[in-house]
Amino acid sequence: IFMSLKFLAKKSWHTTTLNNVEKVWLAEQKQLKESKKLEELQKQIEEERQIKELRELQAANGSTVKNTDYSMDWMYSGPAAMEKEYADDYLLGKVYEGKNTNDNNTETLSNTNKTPGSTWLNKISTNNDTFTRLHEDPMLMIKKNEKQARENVVNNPVKMARIRHQLAQAEALM
């Protein structure tokens, strides 16, 4: 009287099918990533709160503290922040006095290529750009075809003899 229930494992809604197990695993991984992000944000908020409290204590003890929004400090931190004061002086028309005025500009330019930014991508895609220019540029293709046609004419002795004969006739008429 008992019927076999093995056919249930083949149903799409069954919990042990491979697709359903994969969906559950992916959902768990997504939840794990979200919880890690949430923990990082909570740590960052806690650090910002502690920094704010310390600055308030400094202000209460009499030291002067700028009243600024410190939640955007991450944007201005890094190597570019070190040079900001010098850039402001330059833009205001003051005499620029860098750290080492004896350094070459090429050295500072080569250092900017080592940090992420718009110039950082240039060194990565230079080979790709060169390849693209050589193989897809229409003007370059036209010039190559013209050069090939010229070489064909120069290498063909019959055509060259005909051109020399025409030049000799044109010189005789002048």
PDB file of N, CA and C in Angstrom, residues 130-153:
ATOM      1  N   THR A 130      47.817  51.951 -28.783  1.00  0.00           N
ATOM      2  CA  THR A 130      48.729  51.863 -29.923  1.00  0.00           C
ATOM      3  C   THR A 130      48.243  50.807 -30.903  1.00  0.00           C
ATOM      4  N   PHE A 131      47.854  49.670 -30.383  1.00  0.00           N
ATOM      5  CA  PHE A 131      47.350  48.606 -31.242  1.00  0.00           C
ATOM      6  C   PHE A 131      46.094  49.068 -31.984  1.00  0.00           C
ATOM      7  N   THR A 132      45.193  49.725 -31.266  1.00  0.00           N
ATOM      8  CA  THR A 132      43.961  50.204 -31.883  1.00  0.00           C
ATOM      9  C   THR A 132      44.257  51.232 -32.963  1.00  0.00           C
ATOM     10  N   ARG A 133      45.171  52.145 -32.693  1.00  0.00           N
ATOM     11  CA  ARG A 133      45.521  53.157 -33.686  1.00  0.00           C
ATOM     12  C   ARG A 133      46.101  52.520 -34.940  1.00  0.00           C
ATOM     13  N   LEU A 134      46.939  51.524 -34.752  1.00  0.00           N
ATOM     14  CA  LEU A 134      47.588  50.905 -35.900  1.00  0.00           C
ATOM     15  C   LEU A 134      46.649  50.047 -36.731  1.00  0.00           C
ATOM     16  N   HIS A 135      45.668  49.458 -36.111  1.00  0.00           N
ATOM     17  CA  HIS A 135      44.833  48.504 -36.826  1.00  0.00           C
ATOM     18  C   HIS A 135      43.438  49.003 -37.177  1.00  0.00           C
ATOM     19  N   GLU A 136      42.986  50.095 -36.587  1.00  0.00           N
ATOM     20  CA  GLU A 136      41.631  50.544 -36.838  1.00  0.00           C
ATOM     21  C   GLU A 136      41.528  51.980 -37.323  1.00  0.00           C
ATOM     22  N   ASP A 137      42.640  52.687 -37.436  1.00  0.00           N
ATOM     23  CA  ASP A 137      42.602  54.075 -37.854  1.00  0.00           C
ATOM     24  C   ASP A 137      42.379  54.152 -39.362  1.00  0.00           C
ATOM     25  N   PRO A 138      41.284  54.785 -39.830  1.00  0.00           N
ATOM     26  CA  PRO A 138      41.005  54.832 -41.264  1.00  0.00           C
ATOM     27  C   PRO A 138      42.049  55.621 -42.048  1.00  0.00           C
ATOM     28  N   MET A 139      42.544  56.723 -41.504  1.00  0.00           N
ATOM     29  CA  MET A 139      43.529  57.522 -42.219  1.00  0.00           C
ATOM     30  C   MET A 139      44.836  56.754 -42.386  1.00  0.00           C
ATOM     31  N   LEU A 140      45.206  56.008 -41.354  1.00  0.00           N
ATOM     32  CA  LEU A 140      46.410  55.199 -41.437  1.00  0.00           C
ATOM     33  C   LEU A 140      46.251  54.112 -42.497  1.00  0.00           C
ATOM     34  N   MET A 141      45.070  53.532 -42.592  1.00  0.00           N
ATOM     35  CA  MET A 141      44.813  52.521 -43.616  1.00  0.00           C
ATOM     36  C   MET A 141      44.925  53.127 -45.014  1.00  0.00           C
ATOM     37  N   ILE A 142      44.406  54.339 -45.198  1.00  0.00           N
ATOM     38  CA  ILE A 142      44.507  55.015 -46.490  1.00  0.00           C
ATOM     39  C   ILE A 142      45.964  55.254 -46.838  1.00  0.00           C
ATOM     40  N   LYS A 143      46.744  55.757 -45.870  1.00  0.00           N
ATOM     41  CA  LYS A 143      48.166  56.018 -46.109  1.00  0.00           C
ATOM     42  C   LYS A 143      48.916  54.722 -46.432  1.00  0.00           C
ATOM     43  N   LYS A 144      48.596  53.621 -45.739  1.00  0.00           N
ATOM     44  CA  LYS A 144      49.242  52.341 -46.026  1.00  0.00           C
ATOM     45  C   LYS A 144      48.943  51.898 -47.446  1.00  0.00           C
ATOM     46  N   ASN A 145      47.675  52.056 -47.846  1.00  0.00           N
ATOM     47  CA  ASN A 145      47.294  51.653 -49.203  1.00  0.00           C
ATOM     48  C   ASN A 145      48.011  52.504 -50.241  1.00  0.00           C
ATOM     49  N   GLU A 146      48.129  53.818 -50.006  1.00  0.00           N
ATOM     50  CA  GLU A 146      48.844  54.689 -50.934  1.00  0.00           C
ATOM     51  C   GLU A 146      50.318  54.289 -51.027  1.00  0.00           C
ATOM     52  N   LYS A 147      50.928  54.012 -49.891  1.00  0.00           N
ATOM     53  CA  LYS A 147      52.334  53.619 -49.867  1.00  0.00           C
ATOM     54  C   LYS A 147      52.536  52.297 -50.613  1.00  0.00           C
ATOM     55  N   GLN A 148      51.617  51.360 -50.421  1.00  0.00           N
ATOM     56  CA  GLN A 148      51.703  50.068 -51.112  1.00  0.00           C
ATOM     57  C   GLN A 148      51.568  50.254 -52.617  1.00  0.00           C
ATOM     58  N   ALA A 149      50.643  51.136 -53.036  1.00  0.00           N
ATOM     59  CA  ALA A 149      50.469  51.402 -54.470  1.00  0.00           C
ATOM     60  C   ALA A 149      51.730  52.047 -55.043  1.00  0.00           C
ATOM     61  N   ARG A 150      52.347  52.985 -54.317  1.00  0.00           N
ATOM     62  CA  ARG A 150      53.576  53.626 -54.758  1.00  0.00           C
ATOM     63  C   ARG A 150      54.711  52.607 -54.899  1.00  0.00           C
ATOM     64  N   GLU A 151      54.830  51.721 -53.918  1.00  0.00           N
ATOM     65  CA  GLU A 151      55.859  50.689 -53.977  1.00  0.00           C
ATOM     66  C   GLU A 151      55.639  49.743 -55.145  1.00  0.00           C
ATOM     67  N   ASN A 152      54.373  49.433 -55.429  1.00  0.00           N
ATOM     68  CA  ASN A 152      54.072  48.571 -56.576  1.00  0.00           C
ATOM     69  C   ASN A 152      54.519  49.224 -57.881  1.00  0.00           C
ATOM     70  N   VAL A 153      54.301  50.522 -57.992  1.00  0.00           N
ATOM     71  CA  VAL A 153      54.705  51.236 -59.200  1.00  0.00           C
ATOM     72  C   VAL A 153      56.233  51.296 -59.287  1.00  0.00           C
TER      73      VAL A 153
END
